[in-house]
Amino acid sequence: MALKIVKGSIDRMFDKNLQDLVRGIRNHKEDEAKYISTCIDEIKQELKQDNIAVKANAVCKLTYLQMLGYDVSWAAFNIVEVMSSSKFTYKRIGYLAASQCFHEGTDVIMLTTNQIRKDLSSPHQYDTGVALTGLSCFVTPDLARDLANDIMTLMSHTKPYIRKKAVLIMYKVFLKYPESLRPAFPRLKEKLEDPDPGVQSAAVNVICELARRNPKNYLSLAPLFFKLMTSSTNNWVLIKIIKLFGALTPLEPRLGKKMIEPLTNLIHSTSAMSLLYECVNTVIAVLISLSSGMPNHSASIQLCVQKLRILIEDSDQNLKYLGLLAMSKILKTHPKSVQSHKDLILQCLDDKDESIRLRALDLLYGMVSKKNLMEIVKKLMLHVDKAEGTTYRDELLTKIIDICSQSNYQYITNFEWYISILVELTRLEGTRHGHLIASQMLDVAIRVKAIRGFAVAQMATLLDNAHLLTGNTQRNGICEVLYAAAWICGEFSEHLEDPMQTLEAMLRPKVATLPGHIQAVYVQNAAKLFATVLRKHEGETDSHAAQETSQLLIDRLPLFVQSANLEVQERASCILQLVKYIQKLQQKKVEVAEEVTALFAGELNPVAPKAQKKVPVPEGLDLDAWINKPPSESESEDEKPKAVFAKEEPKHSRSRHTEVDEKELARRREARKQEQANNPFYIKASPSSQKVYDAPGVEHIPVVQIDLSVPLKVPGMPMSDQYLKLEEERRQKEKAERKKKEKKKKREKRGKERKADSGPESEEDITPAHQVDIVTEEMPENALPSDDDDKDPNDPHKALDIDLDKPLADSEKLPVRTHRPEVLKSPAEDRVNENIPQETKKRSGKETKEKKKGKEKDRKRSKEEKKKKKHKEVEEELLESQPEEAVQSEETKEAATPPTSTSAEASDLDFWLCSAPVPPAAQEETAPSSAAAVDTSSAAAPESEPDEPKDAEPEDTKSSKHKKKKQKKEKEEKEKKKKKRHHHHHHHHHHHHSDAGGEDSVQNGTVEEEEPLPPMSNYSLLAENSYIKMMKEDADQVYDIQGNHQDESKVVVSVIFENKSDSFLKSMEFNVLDSLNSKLQRPEGAGAHDSLTVPFQLPPGISNEARFVFSVQSIVMPQKLKGTLTFIVKSDESSTHEKLDFKLHFTCTSYLITTPCYSDAYAKLLESGDLKGSSLRLEGINMPFHHLLARICFHHHFSVVERIDSCASMYSRSIQGHHVCLLVKTSDQTVSIDAKCDEPSLLGNVLDEIKQTFSKC
Amino acid sequence: MIKAILIFNNHGKPRLIRFYQYFAEDMQQQIIRETFHLVSKRDDNVCNFLEGGSLIGGSDYKLIYRHYATLYFVFCVDSSESELGILDLIQVFVETLDKCFENVCELDLIFHMDKVHYILQEVVMGGMVLETNMNEIVAQVELQNRMEKSEASDQ
């Protein structure tokens, strides 16, 4: 053995290390590949040795070779070996190699699970760190599932170094194993407030990354992030948060309103350019989200634009680039404010930096107007000529087309100019965008009827000079243009001056070298031209010319009949036969022109691109249903439709009537016209929906007079410039004329009000050069308005679109290994674990807020409950008052009940958002001590609470009154009513059986599919007389989050007051006789015996809820407090003073808080031995086990830790921090509960109460 | 998210590559070549952002790079990263290298690719920024190096 080691180290002396390898490669520049292959052989030898040092060295070298492009996956197993070395040095080498070359397809990865788990729980932080780093690069779904729980525990590690790595890697885990998101999220959220800035930053990073993809799920975190934003000084964190807000504001415009001020302050104050820039960006996002229906924030826009101008003018190219980038975002919503910087942007087009030029191009798109379009395009054309490198030139080309064609050619005043631009673009060397130009030509020629004559002439020229385009194989892209040219010449051949010449051009032998689909169009359109030529010569006595044409076709078409392309061949042979037949007829002196023309008769209308998709499915039509029985599977496989034919352009698929005699044809045409006129689904090119230049019908459009001052037939001569010139002259002339007219007018109406001088030419002043009819695109009537963008179904982030506000179900817990006892964790960590009753923190935070908000919140709550009773009526209101629910409106509409859990969250967010923008004074105060930011703003809220809820309320009460009356009419029994409310209540406090999840889950767990749970309520009758009924609920506790449990704890009691009489109840006063132990919390300055005014009045039949806070010292014993409610009963004739006595019973249960607990922490707790035991047996319990658990959970505020068959462990915690653990077992109607608690008397009382609960049923 | 970090010299020779998304080796080399081609033809006084290298591409991605003497440091990032922030990060990374290697030059990177990786691992993890504080990074790197040394002397 010793010898082996010695041998090993001697071997190593002769081994190459990484440096030697690198040096060797550098010395073998000529035969590098050969040298490396010998090195790889050496490495293979080294890997075979037992010595781990040798192996590690070899793996290290492999990592280097991997960088040079060598596949080293064959050594994957050796890498795993090195990873599992106990020495940090080698482990690090192994993990590095793994992170460089492992991926999801690497099969040895599954061997690593246990090794990684071991490393993660290593006592040395750097082992853990290295494992985390490596894992972050090669985590697979399996690894993520198996290790999620381990990593989650690491998020609470004592060392911030590990915490931040664990937090970051969670994002990767979520991506690979989306189920882990919900269980891990509370802890992740907690890390936002980690004392270590690095951990905090990591948490911000992860949540921002998550929220960017599914922002709506993270809206409820907005207050927390707002607080961070005002408190953090770390620019990196600030940038992330500000970016996040940019993603959130589109969902919640009120958030935007709240953001503007702090952001503007930051813009003014920060010196960091990166931060400034992101602030500007987010302000822009806010402005965009506000732009609809909000008073214009012109000051903010101005500020942004002005800051951006500074950036663009900066000598730093980076800032210039970013400035332009941000400017393009403003452009979308506020084009006017950007347009004033046109000069600056045009200047950027000349920049030597391509990135900047591209950005400037983007901006130009939004800046064009009728006035400047020609000028801008001219500039761009110059750049096209100058541009080197095809990518930039192609970019220019597409931009030119984009700019001109945007919003239905809105800015083009002269289409002749545009056609010439398109023709000029065809001369571009080596562009890839021939099809783009072609489709523009087609589009313009079809849709702008007035331009057809001109377009046809231009296209004929193009066809004539086709050799210029096809001469070079490099220019393949551009020959697409010929497709358009041929089609336009054929389809609109009546405009051709010399169809014969064009026909000849289209049948040149050279055409056979074009791509098949273009040839096909050539052949087809040659036939159309043929028809035109025939008609032209019809009636001439000398039929020689016509016959010559037929001969031309008969001579040339065989070339195409031989084509290898099916489409070309088929069309050619068809037409060839047709022409031969016609020739025969011609020889017999039969007139055929009319009939041949009829082959191609009919008008084409453009169809909107989405028209097909938008045809609504008729009611009752189920496209998925079988019409006939499905054929057997084997058959269907064979019959898979295959695209045999080349993709056919829809334009050719119009029906063609062949061999129909003249009369029949005319009759059909007439019939069709009639049908079209009567058919509501056929949209005529109606003048209503589009820009209309007073053209009542197609027939009446004057054919454009071609301006002969421009020579048409000179190829290679840019004409657009001349059009530009002409256009300018025309405008000048028009302007002059207008001025003249105006002068005349002025002279005529001298003395009357002076008209503002028409100094700068306004948009509207520019009239199009020609009467142009832009044919509307056809759309089916009652087309669905949905413009849903199809999302990528493969997006991994889609799986992370998870509602995070729903409480956790048991089934969602992260898988934990069970085949081995729990690994012991450091006590400190355990403490942390215990102290993370995640829900509690959230809840308690919420509730303290609630408490502070007092009245306001109460009202909201009761309102919410009412809402649920009649959610249908309220739905609209809901949408108005809670826009974030509008986000989920689809769900809301579908689901019978709106998701309460989210709406509760939402109302919190609502509240935060409603508390009008913090006044500047308060803001300043907040900034330094911003930990209290949220609190201050919410505290300030009640006064500044916007009128919205108040507005809503009267209406609300009215309608609920209405409802109650109705109920009374129906004489429903009180009992029933009560039940109904209970039911609602149940729904309120438990999360809704979520419509999305479809699982029937009870709070904290137990998924059962058996029977639905009976409705439960914690409301009990407090007192009742003929006027009023009081119901008490003790479900909600708040414990002092300051943590001084010893002094006193707070209990909130909700009381529902229901007016049973027909009179109005007012001036209700609530008072309780304090005991030594429990006291009603009275406002400051009030005496110990003063009563509290109930903050509402009760109209007949109405109920409302109020909350009272009690402070309690000892919680180990149940308490009873005597109290009185006094109120005034006001009827029409009289008013009397009434009083109702009641006894408030504080059970020990009411001091318990539902607290989730991890099973590991639970096990720790039981092991600790601090707890005293007690037990309880219940006989004759006749209910399903999950009902039993649910009851304990609900009535006694426990949560299920773990459930195995008919045995469950449960946990709860008192407001003073006592742990209460239950082990519930059931068999044959007998339930035994073993309980442990650190306070025996509390436990005894709780058990008694549990016993009572079950004795009742 | 950062999708990839590439360091190569003025001739396009890779000195460190770190992909946070899987690409096969030949694809990696092609990306390096293309990126080098894009970056190297740019003057030093133009902006440091590049859009749409088609390979690593997608419209959401950008190349952000810095050129130091003989080396290019190129980060490919998506829109969730702040452009100027990443530029700062590159600076932090390079300064950290400078501290750890004492006047770093290309040769250090050539012969100690592994060490450069270890330093990078303290800055960026799994495509996300881990630490931006240079002192913290240097401290962690040094602690780990010390650990390595103590292990070496144990033998």
PDB file of C-alpha atoms in Angstrom, chain A residues 312-313 317 320-321 324 341-368 372-388 392-393 395-400 403:
ATOM      1  CA  ILE A 312     -27.962  60.794 -26.369  1.00  0.00           C
ATOM      2  CA  GLU A 313     -25.823  63.875 -26.638  1.00  0.00           C
ATOM      3  CA  GLN A 317     -21.438  55.860 -26.903  1.00  0.00           C
ATOM      4  CA  LYS A 320     -26.059  57.405 -26.421  1.00  0.00           C
ATOM      5  CA  TYR A 321     -27.174  53.911 -27.247  1.00  0.00           C
ATOM      6  CA  LEU A 324     -32.011  55.960 -27.961  1.00  0.00           C
ATOM      7  CA  HIS A 341     -35.871  65.629 -31.281  1.00  0.00           C
ATOM      8  CA  LYS A 342     -35.894  64.468 -34.864  1.00  0.00           C
ATOM      9  CA  ASP A 343     -32.731  66.356 -35.701  1.00  0.00           C
ATOM     10  CA  LEU A 344     -30.823  64.576 -32.979  1.00  0.00           C
ATOM     11  CA  ILE A 345     -31.998  61.197 -34.112  1.00  0.00           C
ATOM     12  CA  LEU A 346     -31.279  61.786 -37.775  1.00  0.00           C
ATOM     13  CA  GLN A 347     -27.848  62.825 -36.666  1.00  0.00           C
ATOM     14  CA  CYS A 348     -27.404  59.459 -34.993  1.00  0.00           C
ATOM     15  CA  LEU A 349     -28.052  57.765 -38.322  1.00  0.00           C
ATOM     16  CA  ASP A 350     -24.667  59.076 -39.377  1.00  0.00           C
ATOM     17  CA  ASP A 351     -22.960  57.654 -36.333  1.00  0.00           C
ATOM     18  CA  LYS A 352     -20.074  55.361 -37.043  1.00  0.00           C
ATOM     19  CA  ASP A 353     -21.472  52.868 -34.566  1.00  0.00           C
ATOM     20  CA  GLU A 354     -23.819  50.371 -36.104  1.00  0.00           C
ATOM     21  CA  SER A 355     -25.633  49.612 -32.851  1.00  0.00           C
ATOM     22  CA  ILE A 356     -26.484  53.269 -32.549  1.00  0.00           C
ATOM     23  CA  ARG A 357     -27.586  53.554 -36.140  1.00  0.00           C
ATOM     24  CA  LEU A 358     -29.908  50.581 -35.688  1.00  0.00           C
ATOM     25  CA  ARG A 359     -31.423  52.168 -32.622  1.00  0.00           C
ATOM     26  CA  ALA A 360     -31.918  55.433 -34.439  1.00  0.00           C
ATOM     27  CA  LEU A 361     -33.607  53.553 -37.236  1.00  0.00           C
ATOM     28  CA  ASP A 362     -36.035  52.056 -34.775  1.00  0.00           C
ATOM     29  CA  LEU A 363     -36.910  55.497 -33.604  1.00  0.00           C
ATOM     30  CA  LEU A 364     -37.458  56.831 -37.071  1.00  0.00           C
ATOM     31  CA  TYR A 365     -40.243  54.360 -37.533  1.00  0.00           C
ATOM     32  CA  GLY A 366     -42.389  56.183 -35.067  1.00  0.00           C
ATOM     33  CA  MET A 367     -41.405  59.644 -36.105  1.00  0.00           C
ATOM     34  CA  VAL A 368     -42.580  59.820 -39.661  1.00  0.00           C
ATOM     35  CA  ASN A 372     -41.515  64.183 -43.569  1.00  0.00           C
ATOM     36  CA  LEU A 373     -41.886  60.640 -44.852  1.00  0.00           C
ATOM     37  CA  MET A 374     -40.365  61.279 -48.258  1.00  0.00           C
ATOM     38  CA  GLU A 375     -37.518  63.231 -46.809  1.00  0.00           C
ATOM     39  CA  ILE A 376     -36.707  60.583 -44.202  1.00  0.00           C
ATOM     40  CA  VAL A 377     -36.908  57.773 -46.705  1.00  0.00           C
ATOM     41  CA  LYS A 378     -34.636  59.682 -49.033  1.00  0.00           C
ATOM     42  CA  LYS A 379     -32.105  59.910 -46.268  1.00  0.00           C
ATOM     43  CA  LEU A 380     -32.415  56.228 -45.628  1.00  0.00           C
ATOM     44  CA  MET A 381     -31.980  55.449 -49.316  1.00  0.00           C
ATOM     45  CA  LEU A 382     -28.724  57.346 -49.214  1.00  0.00           C
ATOM     46  CA  HIS A 383     -27.640  55.213 -46.313  1.00  0.00           C
ATOM     47  CA  VAL A 384     -28.619  52.101 -48.209  1.00  0.00           C
ATOM     48  CA  ASP A 385     -26.207  53.085 -50.935  1.00  0.00           C
ATOM     49  CA  LYS A 386     -23.438  53.847 -48.512  1.00  0.00           C
ATOM     50  CA  ALA A 387     -23.970  50.908 -46.211  1.00  0.00           C
ATOM     51  CA  GLU A 388     -21.339  48.282 -46.087  1.00  0.00           C
ATOM     52  CA  TYR A 392     -27.137  46.596 -41.879  1.00  0.00           C
ATOM     53  CA  ARG A 393     -28.352  47.187 -45.395  1.00  0.00           C
ATOM     54  CA  GLU A 395     -32.023  46.201 -41.784  1.00  0.00           C
ATOM     55  CA  LEU A 396     -32.319  49.510 -43.597  1.00  0.00           C
ATOM     56  CA  LEU A 397     -34.412  47.924 -46.291  1.00  0.00           C
ATOM     57  CA  THR A 398     -36.880  46.367 -43.895  1.00  0.00           C
ATOM     58  CA  LYS A 399     -37.050  49.602 -41.966  1.00  0.00           C
ATOM     59  CA  ILE A 400     -37.852  51.582 -45.090  1.00  0.00           C
ATOM     60  CA  ILE A 403     -41.870  52.916 -42.158  1.00  0.00           C
TER      61      ILE A 403
END
